[in-house]
Amino acid sequence: MQGSANLNLMIKAARRAARSLVKDFREVENLQVSTKGPGDFVTKADQEAERLIREELMTARPTYGWLGEETGSTAGADPTRRWIVDPLDGTTNFLHGMPHWAISIALEHKGEIVSAVVYDAAKDEMFWAEKGSGAWLNDSRRIRVSGRRHMIEGVFATGVPFAAKKTLPATLQDLARLMPTCAGVRRWGSASLDLAYVAAGRFDGYWERELNLWDFAAGLLLVKEAGGMVEGLREGTDAMESGAMIAGNEALFSTFAKTIRG
Ligand code: IPD
Ligand code: CA
Ligand code: CA
């Protein structure tokens, strides 16, 4: 693995949290049948994973800032660099004993994501990227977005807002426009892995509304470094600022974006 010192540190932190989460995940699978359910247990697993990542990263780089889903934001002595962490992306899957969740760690420098790690611990797939150095899977596999050129061959991913979220009707309308034009749509419950799968050419595109920076910061760099495109969901908006985005391969992007934007 030819990454920078920061990337190696991020990978070390992700593996440390993964050991703890994988152990907890086995327990969750057992708790499915209990009447109390695994809810509180998962909250603790999530918090412990963030604690481990934070300890690893902040001990090595004490001047960097921090943004983590569980512990919020802390300014650093170095205002130009910040870790952006989701210790468990795909909580609902984890809670239901489904092995599709990830640890997402990004490093931001002067407002731009420069290093990214998305680790699918259950399948031992480490997706990583550094600005200008491409996107990679595990030790040595370079990944690229898909080469598909026809919507009808494309498989797309999204997150469907749950329960009473106000963006649900808009997503259902997107689905009504997109589904008749393509080979399939998946809603797998982990935004960071959805983006990693676009980077790896597994999904041909992805869109979602109302994301938090920790959900997609790392995945965004993976897609860009794999040769893909990312834009804000509304034309002319910025994905990082709005938290609503469309990502995909270059050949399909304009048709895909037109379909989603309606
Ligand atoms: C969620 C997942 C999901 C996406 C949601 C996120 P969490 O993150 O990424 O795929 O649709 O918008 O909040 O809660 O599992 O960390
Ligand atoms: Ca998340
Ligand atoms: Ca999370």
Coordinates of C-alpha atoms and ligand atoms in Angstrom, one line a residue:
M1 CA 0.0 0.0 0.0
Q2 CA 1.6 3.3 -1.2
G3 CA -0.4 5.8 0.8
S4 CA 0.8 8.8 2.8
A5 CA 1.5 8.7 6.5
N6 CA -2.0 10.2 7.1
L7 CA -3.7 7.6 5.0
N8 CA -1.8 4.8 6.8
L9 CA -3.0 6.3 10.1
M10 CA -6.6 6.4 8.9
I11 CA -6.4 2.8 7.9
K12 CA -4.9 1.8 11.2
A13 CA -7.7 3.7 13.0
A14 CA -10.4 2.0 10.8
R15 CA -9.0 -1.4 11.5
R16 CA -8.9 -0.8 15.2
A17 CA -12.6 0.3 15.3
A18 CA -13.4 -2.6 13.0
R19 CA -12.1 -5.2 15.5
S20 CA -14.5 -3.8 18.1
L21 CA -17.4 -3.5 15.7
V22 CA -17.1 -7.0 14.3
K23 CA -17.1 -8.4 17.8
D24 CA -20.2 -6.3 18.7
F25 CA -21.9 -7.3 15.4
R26 CA -21.6 -11.0 16.4
E27 CA -23.4 -10.1 19.6
V28 CA -26.1 -8.2 17.8
E29 CA -26.8 -11.2 15.7
N30 CA -27.5 -13.1 18.9
L31 CA -29.6 -10.2 20.3
Q32 CA -32.1 -10.3 17.4
V33 CA -34.2 -12.9 19.1
S34 CA -34.2 -11.3 22.6
T35 CA -37.3 -9.2 23.5
K36 CA -35.3 -6.2 24.5
G37 CA -33.5 -6.1 21.1
P38 CA -30.0 -4.8 20.3
G39 CA -30.9 -1.0 20.3
D40 CA -28.9 0.2 23.3
F41 CA -26.1 -2.2 22.6
V42 CA -25.6 -0.8 19.1
T43 CA -25.6 2.8 20.4
K44 CA -22.7 1.8 22.7
A45 CA -20.9 0.0 19.9
D46 CA -21.1 3.1 17.7
Q47 CA -19.8 5.4 20.4
E48 CA -17.0 3.0 21.3
A49 CA -15.9 2.8 17.6
E50 CA -15.8 6.6 17.4
R51 CA -13.8 6.7 20.7
L52 CA -11.2 4.3 19.3
I53 CA -10.9 6.2 16.0
R54 CA -10.6 9.5 17.7
E55 CA -8.0 8.3 20.1
E56 CA -5.9 6.9 17.3
L57 CA -6.1 9.9 15.0
M58 CA -5.9 12.7 17.6
T59 CA -3.0 11.2 19.5
A60 CA -1.0 11.1 16.3
R61 CA -2.2 14.5 14.9
P62 CA -3.2 16.6 18.0
T63 CA -3.5 19.9 16.1
Y64 CA -6.1 18.7 13.6
G65 CA -9.8 19.6 14.0
W66 CA -12.5 16.9 14.4
L67 CA -16.0 16.3 13.1
G68 CA -17.5 13.0 14.2
E69 CA -21.2 11.9 14.1
E70 CA -21.2 10.8 17.8
T71 CA -19.0 13.5 19.4
G72 CA -19.6 16.5 17.1
S73 CA -17.2 19.1 16.1
T74 CA -14.0 20.4 17.8
A75 CA -11.8 23.1 16.3
G76 CA -8.1 22.3 16.0
A77 CA -5.0 24.5 16.6
D78 CA -4.5 23.9 12.8
P79 CA -7.6 25.4 11.3
T80 CA -6.8 24.0 7.8
R81 CA -7.1 20.3 8.6
R82 CA -9.9 18.3 10.0
W83 CA -10.9 14.6 10.4
I84 CA -14.4 13.8 9.3
V85 CA -15.6 10.5 10.8
D86 CA -18.7 8.3 10.7
P87 CA -17.7 5.4 12.9
L88 CA -20.6 3.2 11.7
D89 CA -22.4 4.0 8.5
G90 CA -25.3 1.7 8.0
T91 CA -26.5 1.5 11.6
T92 CA -29.9 0.1 10.6
N93 CA -28.2 -2.8 8.8
F94 CA -25.9 -3.4 11.8
L95 CA -28.9 -3.3 14.2
H96 CA -30.7 -5.9 12.1
G97 CA -27.7 -8.2 11.8
M98 CA -27.1 -7.5 8.1
P99 CA -23.5 -7.4 7.1
H100 CA -23.5 -4.2 5.1
W101 CA -22.0 -1.3 7.0
A102 CA -18.8 0.7 7.0
I103 CA -16.4 2.9 8.9
S104 CA -15.9 6.2 7.0
I105 CA -12.9 8.4 7.7
A106 CA -11.9 11.5 5.6
L107 CA -9.2 14.1 6.0
E108 CA -10.2 17.6 4.9
H109 CA -7.5 20.2 4.0
K110 CA -8.5 23.8 3.3
G111 CA -12.1 22.8 2.6
E112 CA -11.2 19.9 0.3
I113 CA -11.2 16.2 1.0
V114 CA -7.6 15.0 0.4
S115 CA -7.6 11.4 1.9
A116 CA -10.4 8.9 2.3
V117 CA -11.0 5.5 3.8
V118 CA -14.3 3.5 3.7
Y119 CA -13.9 0.2 5.4
D120 CA -16.5 -2.6 5.0
A121 CA -15.3 -4.7 7.9
A122 CA -17.7 -7.6 7.5
K123 CA -16.4 -8.2 3.9
D124 CA -12.9 -7.0 4.7
E125 CA -13.0 -4.5 1.8
M126 CA -10.9 -1.4 2.4
F127 CA -11.7 1.4 -0.1
W128 CA -9.2 4.3 -0.1
A129 CA -8.2 7.3 -2.1
E130 CA -5.8 10.2 -2.0
K131 CA -6.2 13.4 -4.0
G132 CA -4.3 12.9 -7.2
S133 CA -3.4 9.3 -6.6
G134 CA -6.5 7.4 -7.7
A135 CA -8.9 5.2 -5.8
W136 CA -8.0 1.7 -4.6
L137 CA -9.5 -1.4 -3.0
N138 CA -7.4 -3.3 -0.4
D139 CA -3.6 -3.4 -1.0
S140 CA -3.2 -3.1 -4.7
R141 CA -6.4 -3.0 -6.8
R142 CA -7.0 0.2 -8.6
I143 CA -10.7 0.9 -8.9
R144 CA -12.5 2.9 -11.6
V145 CA -16.1 3.9 -12.2
S146 CA -18.1 1.7 -14.6
G147 CA -17.8 2.0 -18.4
R148 CA -21.5 1.5 -19.0
R149 CA -23.0 3.9 -21.5
H150 CA -26.7 2.9 -21.6
M151 CA -29.2 3.7 -18.9
I152 CA -31.0 0.4 -19.5
E153 CA -27.8 -1.5 -18.3
G154 CA -27.3 0.7 -15.3
V155 CA -27.8 -0.1 -11.6
F156 CA -28.3 2.9 -9.4
A157 CA -28.2 3.4 -5.6
T158 CA -30.0 5.8 -3.3
G159 CA -31.1 6.3 0.2
V160 CA -34.9 6.5 0.7
P161 CA -35.8 8.7 3.6
F162 CA -37.5 6.7 6.3
A163 CA -40.6 7.3 8.3
A164 CA -41.9 10.9 8.2
K165 CA -38.9 12.6 6.7
K166 CA -40.1 15.5 4.5
T167 CA -37.9 14.5 1.5
L168 CA -39.6 11.2 1.1
P169 CA -42.1 12.3 -1.6
A170 CA -39.4 13.8 -3.8
T171 CA -37.3 10.6 -3.6
L172 CA -40.4 8.5 -4.5
Q173 CA -40.9 10.8 -7.5
D174 CA -37.2 10.3 -8.5
L175 CA -37.8 6.5 -8.4
A176 CA -40.9 6.8 -10.5
R177 CA -38.9 8.6 -13.2
L178 CA -35.7 6.5 -13.0
M179 CA -36.9 2.9 -12.5
P180 CA -38.5 2.5 -15.9
T181 CA -35.2 3.6 -17.6
C182 CA -32.6 1.4 -15.9
A183 CA -31.7 -2.2 -14.9
G184 CA -32.4 -1.7 -11.2
V185 CA -32.2 0.5 -8.1
R186 CA -30.7 -0.6 -4.8
R187 CA -31.3 0.9 -1.3
W188 CA -28.7 -0.8 0.7
G189 CA -28.5 1.6 3.7
S190 CA -24.9 2.8 3.8
A191 CA -24.2 6.0 1.9
S192 CA -20.4 5.7 2.2
L193 CA -20.6 2.2 0.7
D194 CA -23.0 3.3 -2.1
L195 CA -20.3 5.9 -3.1
A196 CA -17.5 3.3 -2.8
Y197 CA -19.5 1.0 -5.0
V198 CA -19.9 3.7 -7.6
A199 CA -16.1 4.2 -7.4
A200 CA -15.6 0.5 -7.9
G201 CA -17.9 0.3 -11.0
R202 CA -20.5 -1.8 -9.2
F203 CA -23.1 0.9 -9.1
D204 CA -23.4 3.2 -12.2
G205 CA -24.7 6.1 -10.2
Y206 CA -26.0 7.2 -6.8
W207 CA -28.1 10.1 -5.5
E208 CA -29.4 11.1 -2.1
R209 CA -30.8 14.1 -0.2
E210 CA -30.2 15.3 3.3
L211 CA -26.9 13.7 4.0
N212 CA -24.4 14.8 6.7
L213 CA -20.8 15.5 5.8
W214 CA -19.6 12.4 7.7
D215 CA -21.9 10.2 5.5
F216 CA -20.2 11.1 2.3
A217 CA -16.9 13.0 2.7
A218 CA -14.7 10.0 2.2
G219 CA -17.0 8.5 -0.5
L220 CA -17.0 11.7 -2.5
L221 CA -13.2 11.5 -3.0
L222 CA -13.4 7.8 -3.8
V223 CA -15.7 8.6 -6.7
K224 CA -13.7 11.6 -8.0
E225 CA -10.4 9.6 -7.8
A226 CA -12.0 6.7 -9.6
G227 CA -12.8 9.0 -12.6
G228 CA -16.5 9.7 -11.7
M229 CA -18.5 12.9 -11.4
V230 CA -20.2 14.4 -8.4
E231 CA -22.5 17.3 -8.4
G232 CA -25.1 18.9 -6.0
L233 CA -28.5 17.4 -6.6
R234 CA -29.9 20.8 -7.7
E235 CA -28.1 22.1 -10.7
G236 CA -25.3 24.6 -9.8
T237 CA -25.2 23.6 -6.1
D238 CA -22.2 22.1 -4.3
A239 CA -22.5 18.6 -3.0
M240 CA -20.3 19.2 0.1
E241 CA -22.3 22.3 1.0
S242 CA -25.8 21.0 0.3
G243 CA -25.5 17.4 1.5
A244 CA -27.7 16.4 -1.5
M245 CA -25.8 14.9 -4.5
I246 CA -25.7 12.9 -7.7
A247 CA -22.6 10.8 -8.5
G248 CA -21.9 8.5 -11.4
N249 CA -19.7 7.6 -14.3
E250 CA -19.1 10.3 -17.0
A251 CA -20.9 8.5 -19.9
L252 CA -24.2 8.2 -18.0
F253 CA -24.0 11.3 -15.8
S254 CA -25.9 13.9 -17.8
T255 CA -28.8 11.5 -18.7
F256 CA -28.9 10.2 -15.1
A257 CA -28.8 13.7 -13.6
K258 CA -31.5 14.9 -16.0
T259 CA -33.7 12.0 -15.0
I260 CA -33.3 12.7 -11.3
R261 CA -33.6 16.5 -11.5
G262 CA -36.8 16.0 -13.5
Ligands
IPD1 C1 -27.2 6.6 7.1 C2 -26.8 5.7 6.0 C3 -28.0 5.6 5.0 C4 -28.5 7.0 4.5 C5 -28.8 7.9 5.7 C6 -27.6 8.0 6.6 P1 -26.1 6.0 9.5 O1 -26.2 6.8 8.0 O2 -25.7 6.2 5.3 O3 -27.6 4.9 3.8 O4 -29.6 6.8 3.6 O5 -29.1 9.1 5.2 O6 -28.0 8.8 7.7 O7 -27.2 6.6 10.3 O8 -26.3 4.6 9.3 O9 -24.8 6.4 10.0
CA2 CA -24.0 7.7 8.3
CA3 CA -23.4 6.6 11.8

